[in-house]
């Protein structure tokens, strides 16, 4: 299987690249900074998804004749937990990274995905992007930033738009919440390390056979 993963410099992205490579899949990876301890078979390129990176992505994708799986994982946390603390430029940056970046990469990858017998696009989402869970008051009074939550909600809408796009017929498109990971941008209640999260994530990706939104740790919808 040929796999493209964004944001592989650390955390979940690096762990995903390692596990897919360990099981013999062909892994292409990109990130803004060079990964450390990367599996030797992974083909990595320095690409920032917040830039106009279509030509660089196209060059990377020439390494494979088709693409079976795209995982839009690139992302990071943000500041601005109260309205007066929110920097509009930080909100713009978060939207560019989590939503527009995923859009850019998917657009570049679609021609290769359409050459696969079983193509999948997985957007790495977060419980914090769930409008329903916010309406239920789950995060009231918590220290989570405006920009990150808004950007993840926008990314969830991107997933839904792509699921309903007839030009993408034949592609399985879903969002997955990787669980509460102890990473640089993880929340205070995180309990899984990136390696545990990657193993669970890959198992769930393997199970997906049709469009839909999925949540790894419980039955709550991600949206």
PDB file of C-alpha atoms in Angstrom:
ATOM      1  CA  UNK A   1       0.000   0.000   0.000  1.00  0.00           C
ATOM      2  CA  UNK A   2       1.180   3.536  -0.805  1.00  0.00           C
ATOM      3  CA  UNK A   3       0.601   6.063   1.977  1.00  0.00           C
ATOM      4  CA  UNK A   4       1.071   9.847   2.178  1.00  0.00           C
ATOM      5  CA  UNK A   5       1.199  11.380   5.668  1.00  0.00           C
ATOM      6  CA  UNK A   6       1.516  15.069   6.490  1.00  0.00           C
ATOM      7  CA  UNK A   7       3.168  16.412   9.630  1.00  0.00           C
ATOM      8  CA  UNK A   8       5.582  13.531  10.242  1.00  0.00           C
ATOM      9  CA  UNK A   9       8.305  15.449  12.086  1.00  0.00           C
ATOM     10  CA  UNK A  10       7.099  14.284  15.508  1.00  0.00           C
ATOM     11  CA  UNK A  11       4.234  12.914  17.557  1.00  0.00           C
ATOM     12  CA  UNK A  12       1.435  10.977  15.892  1.00  0.00           C
ATOM     13  CA  UNK A  13       2.650  11.661  12.349  1.00  0.00           C
ATOM     14  CA  UNK A  14       6.109  10.227  12.952  1.00  0.00           C
ATOM     15  CA  UNK A  15       4.637   7.212  14.774  1.00  0.00           C
ATOM     16  CA  UNK A  16       2.212   6.565  11.918  1.00  0.00           C
ATOM     17  CA  UNK A  17       5.030   6.729   9.360  1.00  0.00           C
ATOM     18  CA  UNK A  18       7.066   4.221  11.390  1.00  0.00           C
ATOM     19  CA  UNK A  19       4.239   1.717  11.819  1.00  0.00           C
ATOM     20  CA  UNK A  20       3.176   1.812   8.177  1.00  0.00           C
ATOM     21  CA  UNK A  21       6.801   1.430   7.044  1.00  0.00           C
ATOM     22  CA  UNK A  22       7.394  -1.416   9.529  1.00  0.00           C
ATOM     23  CA  UNK A  23       4.561  -3.402   8.034  1.00  0.00           C
ATOM     24  CA  UNK A  24       5.953  -2.962   4.535  1.00  0.00           C
ATOM     25  CA  UNK A  25       3.892  -0.105   3.138  1.00  0.00           C
ATOM     26  CA  UNK A  26       5.471   2.547   0.919  1.00  0.00           C
ATOM     27  CA  UNK A  27       5.370   5.772   2.945  1.00  0.00           C
ATOM     28  CA  UNK A  28       5.709   9.319   1.652  1.00  0.00           C
ATOM     29  CA  UNK A  29       5.915  11.986   4.314  1.00  0.00           C
ATOM     30  CA  UNK A  30       6.091  15.741   4.552  1.00  0.00           C
ATOM     31  CA  UNK A  31       6.558  18.288   7.302  1.00  0.00           C
ATOM     32  CA  UNK A  32       7.895  21.788   7.871  1.00  0.00           C
ATOM     33  CA  UNK A  33      10.884  20.535   9.876  1.00  0.00           C
ATOM     34  CA  UNK A  34      13.046  17.461   9.406  1.00  0.00           C
ATOM     35  CA  UNK A  35      11.906  14.436  11.420  1.00  0.00           C
ATOM     36  CA  UNK A  36      14.273  12.670  13.798  1.00  0.00           C
ATOM     37  CA  UNK A  37      14.523   8.894  14.097  1.00  0.00           C
ATOM     38  CA  UNK A  38      12.518   8.419  10.906  1.00  0.00           C
ATOM     39  CA  UNK A  39      12.233   4.954   9.402  1.00  0.00           C
ATOM     40  CA  UNK A  40      14.915   4.656   6.721  1.00  0.00           C
ATOM     41  CA  UNK A  41      12.458   3.615   4.003  1.00  0.00           C
ATOM     42  CA  UNK A  42      10.218   6.687   4.387  1.00  0.00           C
ATOM     43  CA  UNK A  43      10.561   9.233   1.588  1.00  0.00           C
ATOM     44  CA  UNK A  44      10.425  12.653   3.273  1.00  0.00           C
ATOM     45  CA  UNK A  45      10.209  16.128   1.794  1.00  0.00           C
ATOM     46  CA  UNK A  46      10.254  19.520   3.497  1.00  0.00           C
ATOM     47  CA  UNK A  47       6.844  20.921   2.572  1.00  0.00           C
ATOM     48  CA  UNK A  48       4.746  23.460   4.460  1.00  0.00           C
ATOM     49  CA  UNK A  49       1.036  22.867   3.812  1.00  0.00           C
ATOM     50  CA  UNK A  50       0.258  26.491   4.715  1.00  0.00           C
ATOM     51  CA  UNK A  51       2.139  27.618   1.593  1.00  0.00           C
ATOM     52  CA  UNK A  52       1.206  27.249  -2.060  1.00  0.00           C
ATOM     53  CA  UNK A  53       2.884  23.838  -2.181  1.00  0.00           C
ATOM     54  CA  UNK A  54       1.124  22.121  -5.076  1.00  0.00           C
ATOM     55  CA  UNK A  55       4.232  21.831  -7.277  1.00  0.00           C
ATOM     56  CA  UNK A  56       6.332  20.391  -4.431  1.00  0.00           C
ATOM     57  CA  UNK A  57       3.593  17.905  -3.584  1.00  0.00           C
ATOM     58  CA  UNK A  58       3.297  16.890  -7.217  1.00  0.00           C
ATOM     59  CA  UNK A  59       7.038  16.228  -7.321  1.00  0.00           C
ATOM     60  CA  UNK A  60       6.829  14.054  -4.201  1.00  0.00           C
ATOM     61  CA  UNK A  61       3.904  12.091  -5.605  1.00  0.00           C
ATOM     62  CA  UNK A  62       5.874  11.141  -8.718  1.00  0.00           C
ATOM     63  CA  UNK A  63       7.527   8.511  -6.499  1.00  0.00           C
ATOM     64  CA  UNK A  64       4.384   6.336  -6.740  1.00  0.00           C
ATOM     65  CA  UNK A  65       2.066   5.386  -9.583  1.00  0.00           C
ATOM     66  CA  UNK A  66      -0.962   5.443  -7.289  1.00  0.00           C
ATOM     67  CA  UNK A  67      -1.869   6.445  -3.744  1.00  0.00           C
ATOM     68  CA  UNK A  68      -4.005   4.258  -1.490  1.00  0.00           C
ATOM     69  CA  UNK A  69      -4.149   6.397   1.620  1.00  0.00           C
ATOM     70  CA  UNK A  70      -3.755  10.074   2.491  1.00  0.00           C
ATOM     71  CA  UNK A  71      -3.604  11.041   6.157  1.00  0.00           C
ATOM     72  CA  UNK A  72      -3.939  14.793   6.726  1.00  0.00           C
ATOM     73  CA  UNK A  73      -2.216  14.948  10.104  1.00  0.00           C
ATOM     74  CA  UNK A  74      -0.318  18.263  10.007  1.00  0.00           C
ATOM     75  CA  UNK A  75      -1.321  20.493  12.885  1.00  0.00           C
ATOM     76  CA  UNK A  76      -0.336  22.114  16.154  1.00  0.00           C
ATOM     77  CA  UNK A  77      -1.907  23.733  19.194  1.00  0.00           C
ATOM     78  CA  UNK A  78      -2.504  27.434  19.720  1.00  0.00           C
ATOM     79  CA  UNK A  79      -3.001  30.118  22.345  1.00  0.00           C
ATOM     80  CA  UNK A  80      -5.956  32.387  23.063  1.00  0.00           C
ATOM     81  CA  UNK A  81      -8.245  30.744  25.626  1.00  0.00           C
ATOM     82  CA  UNK A  82     -10.346  33.895  26.231  1.00  0.00           C
ATOM     83  CA  UNK A  83     -11.796  36.321  23.710  1.00  0.00           C
ATOM     84  CA  UNK A  84      -9.539  39.218  24.678  1.00  0.00           C
ATOM     85  CA  UNK A  85      -6.494  36.960  24.187  1.00  0.00           C
ATOM     86  CA  UNK A  86      -7.348  35.823  20.665  1.00  0.00           C
ATOM     87  CA  UNK A  87      -4.978  37.106  17.986  1.00  0.00           C
ATOM     88  CA  UNK A  88      -6.817  37.116  14.630  1.00  0.00           C
ATOM     89  CA  UNK A  89      -3.557  36.294  12.857  1.00  0.00           C
ATOM     90  CA  UNK A  90      -3.243  33.133  14.976  1.00  0.00           C
ATOM     91  CA  UNK A  91      -6.756  32.114  13.977  1.00  0.00           C
ATOM     92  CA  UNK A  92      -5.805  32.627  10.341  1.00  0.00           C
ATOM     93  CA  UNK A  93      -2.681  30.498  10.832  1.00  0.00           C
ATOM     94  CA  UNK A  94      -4.647  27.686  12.474  1.00  0.00           C
ATOM     95  CA  UNK A  95      -7.251  27.670   9.705  1.00  0.00           C
ATOM     96  CA  UNK A  96      -4.487  27.617   7.096  1.00  0.00           C
ATOM     97  CA  UNK A  97      -2.784  24.674   8.787  1.00  0.00           C
ATOM     98  CA  UNK A  98      -5.666  22.421   9.827  1.00  0.00           C
ATOM     99  CA  UNK A  99      -8.274  23.152   7.157  1.00  0.00           C
ATOM    100  CA  UNK A 100      -6.789  24.874   4.115  1.00  0.00           C
ATOM    101  CA  UNK A 101      -3.620  22.783   4.357  1.00  0.00           C
ATOM    102  CA  UNK A 102      -5.669  19.583   4.303  1.00  0.00           C
ATOM    103  CA  UNK A 103      -7.560  20.963   1.304  1.00  0.00           C
ATOM    104  CA  UNK A 104      -4.330  21.747  -0.571  1.00  0.00           C
ATOM    105  CA  UNK A 105      -2.809  18.322   0.012  1.00  0.00           C
ATOM    106  CA  UNK A 106      -6.006  16.485  -0.900  1.00  0.00           C
ATOM    107  CA  UNK A 107      -6.370  18.445  -4.132  1.00  0.00           C
ATOM    108  CA  UNK A 108      -2.818  17.512  -5.115  1.00  0.00           C
ATOM    109  CA  UNK A 109      -3.286  13.865  -4.136  1.00  0.00           C
ATOM    110  CA  UNK A 110      -6.653  13.161  -5.790  1.00  0.00           C
ATOM    111  CA  UNK A 111      -5.261  12.159  -9.235  1.00  0.00           C
ATOM    112  CA  UNK A 112      -3.022   9.518  -7.606  1.00  0.00           C
ATOM    113  CA  UNK A 113      -5.800   8.411  -5.247  1.00  0.00           C
ATOM    114  CA  UNK A 114      -8.123   7.864  -8.184  1.00  0.00           C
ATOM    115  CA  UNK A 115      -5.630   5.311  -9.556  1.00  0.00           C
ATOM    116  CA  UNK A 116      -6.085   3.131  -6.454  1.00  0.00           C
ATOM    117  CA  UNK A 117      -8.573   0.272  -6.087  1.00  0.00           C
ATOM    118  CA  UNK A 118      -9.353   1.309  -2.513  1.00  0.00           C
ATOM    119  CA  UNK A 119      -8.457   4.976  -1.931  1.00  0.00           C
ATOM    120  CA  UNK A 120      -8.963   6.632   1.445  1.00  0.00           C
ATOM    121  CA  UNK A 121      -8.565  10.196   2.722  1.00  0.00           C
ATOM    122  CA  UNK A 122      -8.384  10.477   6.506  1.00  0.00           C
ATOM    123  CA  UNK A 123      -8.440  13.859   8.226  1.00  0.00           C
ATOM    124  CA  UNK A 124      -7.047  13.774  11.765  1.00  0.00           C
ATOM    125  CA  UNK A 125      -9.679  15.596  13.771  1.00  0.00           C
ATOM    126  CA  UNK A 126     -10.127  16.414  17.451  1.00  0.00           C
ATOM    127  CA  UNK A 127     -12.901  16.221  20.026  1.00  0.00           C
ATOM    128  CA  UNK A 128     -12.396  20.003  20.341  1.00  0.00           C
ATOM    129  CA  UNK A 129     -13.778  20.499  16.829  1.00  0.00           C
ATOM    130  CA  UNK A 130     -17.116  18.946  17.763  1.00  0.00           C
ATOM    131  CA  UNK A 131     -19.959  21.471  17.717  1.00  0.00           C
ATOM    132  CA  UNK A 132     -22.278  18.969  19.433  1.00  0.00           C
ATOM    133  CA  UNK A 133     -19.895  18.399  22.328  1.00  0.00           C
ATOM    134  CA  UNK A 134     -19.518  22.149  22.811  1.00  0.00           C
ATOM    135  CA  UNK A 135     -23.314  22.550  22.775  1.00  0.00           C
ATOM    136  CA  UNK A 136     -23.521  19.880  25.458  1.00  0.00           C
ATOM    137  CA  UNK A 137     -21.200  21.970  27.637  1.00  0.00           C
ATOM    138  CA  UNK A 138     -18.395  19.434  27.721  1.00  0.00           C
ATOM    139  CA  UNK A 139     -15.677  22.058  27.365  1.00  0.00           C
ATOM    140  CA  UNK A 140     -17.235  24.962  29.273  1.00  0.00           C
ATOM    141  CA  UNK A 141     -14.688  26.699  31.490  1.00  0.00           C
ATOM    142  CA  UNK A 142     -11.790  24.642  30.150  1.00  0.00           C
ATOM    143  CA  UNK A 143      -8.503  26.073  28.950  1.00  0.00           C
ATOM    144  CA  UNK A 144      -8.767  25.284  25.253  1.00  0.00           C
ATOM    145  CA  UNK A 145      -7.969  27.943  22.680  1.00  0.00           C
ATOM    146  CA  UNK A 146     -10.416  29.589  20.298  1.00  0.00           C
ATOM    147  CA  UNK A 147      -8.195  29.279  17.180  1.00  0.00           C
ATOM    148  CA  UNK A 148      -7.542  25.528  17.483  1.00  0.00           C
ATOM    149  CA  UNK A 149     -11.185  24.681  18.176  1.00  0.00           C
ATOM    150  CA  UNK A 150     -12.454  26.839  15.312  1.00  0.00           C
ATOM    151  CA  UNK A 151      -9.873  25.410  12.894  1.00  0.00           C
ATOM    152  CA  UNK A 152     -10.755  21.808  13.758  1.00  0.00           C
ATOM    153  CA  UNK A 153     -14.461  22.542  13.350  1.00  0.00           C
ATOM    154  CA  UNK A 154     -13.680  23.985   9.912  1.00  0.00           C
ATOM    155  CA  UNK A 155     -11.678  20.884   9.038  1.00  0.00           C
ATOM    156  CA  UNK A 156     -14.659  18.719  10.009  1.00  0.00           C
ATOM    157  CA  UNK A 157     -16.828  20.689   7.590  1.00  0.00           C
ATOM    158  CA  UNK A 158     -14.194  20.154   4.893  1.00  0.00           C
ATOM    159  CA  UNK A 159     -14.531  16.402   5.459  1.00  0.00           C
ATOM    160  CA  UNK A 160     -18.315  16.597   5.118  1.00  0.00           C
ATOM    161  CA  UNK A 161     -18.053  18.686   1.946  1.00  0.00           C
ATOM    162  CA  UNK A 162     -15.697  16.164   0.363  1.00  0.00           C
ATOM    163  CA  UNK A 163     -17.944  13.270   1.375  1.00  0.00           C
ATOM    164  CA  UNK A 164     -20.802  14.864  -0.547  1.00  0.00           C
ATOM    165  CA  UNK A 165     -18.741  15.799  -3.621  1.00  0.00           C
ATOM    166  CA  UNK A 166     -19.726  13.663  -6.653  1.00  0.00           C
ATOM    167  CA  UNK A 167     -16.366  14.358  -8.302  1.00  0.00           C
ATOM    168  CA  UNK A 168     -14.755  12.331  -5.499  1.00  0.00           C
ATOM    169  CA  UNK A 169     -16.955   9.285  -5.999  1.00  0.00           C
ATOM    170  CA  UNK A 170     -15.020   6.124  -5.198  1.00  0.00           C
ATOM    171  CA  UNK A 171     -12.871   7.769  -2.529  1.00  0.00           C
ATOM    172  CA  UNK A 172     -13.558   6.882   1.084  1.00  0.00           C
ATOM    173  CA  UNK A 173     -13.298  10.114   3.084  1.00  0.00           C
ATOM    174  CA  UNK A 174     -13.479  10.179   6.872  1.00  0.00           C
ATOM    175  CA  UNK A 175     -12.341  11.972   9.992  1.00  0.00           C
ATOM    176  CA  UNK A 176     -10.636  10.136  12.838  1.00  0.00           C
ATOM    177  CA  UNK A 177      -9.987  11.353  16.363  1.00  0.00           C
ATOM    178  CA  UNK A 178      -6.704   9.758  17.464  1.00  0.00           C
ATOM    179  CA  UNK A 179      -7.465   9.852  21.171  1.00  0.00           C
ATOM    180  CA  UNK A 180      -5.958  11.806  24.030  1.00  0.00           C
ATOM    181  CA  UNK A 181      -2.296  11.787  23.094  1.00  0.00           C
ATOM    182  CA  UNK A 182       0.577  12.984  25.265  1.00  0.00           C
ATOM    183  CA  UNK A 183       2.213  15.142  22.605  1.00  0.00           C
ATOM    184  CA  UNK A 184       3.540  18.715  22.529  1.00  0.00           C
ATOM    185  CA  UNK A 185       0.046  19.998  21.768  1.00  0.00           C
ATOM    186  CA  UNK A 186      -1.823  17.377  23.804  1.00  0.00           C
ATOM    187  CA  UNK A 187      -4.330  18.322  26.492  1.00  0.00           C
ATOM    188  CA  UNK A 188      -3.788  17.977  30.230  1.00  0.00           C
ATOM    189  CA  UNK A 189      -6.025  14.878  30.399  1.00  0.00           C
ATOM    190  CA  UNK A 190      -4.098  13.007  27.705  1.00  0.00           C
ATOM    191  CA  UNK A 191      -3.114   9.460  28.633  1.00  0.00           C
ATOM    192  CA  UNK A 192      -1.822   7.709  25.470  1.00  0.00           C
ATOM    193  CA  UNK A 193       1.613   8.086  23.941  1.00  0.00           C
ATOM    194  CA  UNK A 194       2.000   8.635  20.188  1.00  0.00           C
ATOM    195  CA  UNK A 195       2.954   5.011  19.553  1.00  0.00           C
ATOM    196  CA  UNK A 196      -0.207   3.702  21.239  1.00  0.00           C
ATOM    197  CA  UNK A 197      -2.294   6.245  19.383  1.00  0.00           C
ATOM    198  CA  UNK A 198      -0.761   5.309  16.031  1.00  0.00           C
ATOM    199  CA  UNK A 199      -1.481   1.599  16.494  1.00  0.00           C
ATOM    200  CA  UNK A 200      -5.125   2.291  17.373  1.00  0.00           C
ATOM    201  CA  UNK A 201      -5.437   4.788  14.542  1.00  0.00           C
ATOM    202  CA  UNK A 202      -4.089   2.367  11.917  1.00  0.00           C
ATOM    203  CA  UNK A 203      -6.414  -0.388  13.128  1.00  0.00           C
ATOM    204  CA  UNK A 204      -9.414   1.914  12.712  1.00  0.00           C
ATOM    205  CA  UNK A 205      -8.263   3.104   9.263  1.00  0.00           C
ATOM    206  CA  UNK A 206      -8.012  -0.514   8.143  1.00  0.00           C
ATOM    207  CA  UNK A 207     -11.607  -1.072   9.276  1.00  0.00           C
ATOM    208  CA  UNK A 208     -13.092   1.862   7.355  1.00  0.00           C
ATOM    209  CA  UNK A 209     -14.871   0.719   4.227  1.00  0.00           C
ATOM    210  CA  UNK A 210     -17.288   3.588   3.573  1.00  0.00           C
ATOM    211  CA  UNK A 211     -17.579   7.318   4.148  1.00  0.00           C
ATOM    212  CA  UNK A 212     -18.290   8.432   7.664  1.00  0.00           C
ATOM    213  CA  UNK A 213     -17.053  10.214  10.758  1.00  0.00           C
ATOM    214  CA  UNK A 214     -15.345   8.042  13.342  1.00  0.00           C
ATOM    215  CA  UNK A 215     -14.161   8.432  16.907  1.00  0.00           C
ATOM    216  CA  UNK A 216     -11.573   6.019  18.251  1.00  0.00           C
ATOM    217  CA  UNK A 217     -12.036   6.105  22.009  1.00  0.00           C
ATOM    218  CA  UNK A 218     -15.804   6.155  22.493  1.00  0.00           C
ATOM    219  CA  UNK A 219     -19.070   6.225  20.610  1.00  0.00           C
ATOM    220  CA  UNK A 220     -19.486  10.011  20.604  1.00  0.00           C
ATOM    221  CA  UNK A 221     -19.558  11.597  17.161  1.00  0.00           C
ATOM    222  CA  UNK A 222     -16.565  13.731  16.279  1.00  0.00           C
ATOM    223  CA  UNK A 223     -18.778  16.409  14.739  1.00  0.00           C
TER     224      UNK A 223
END
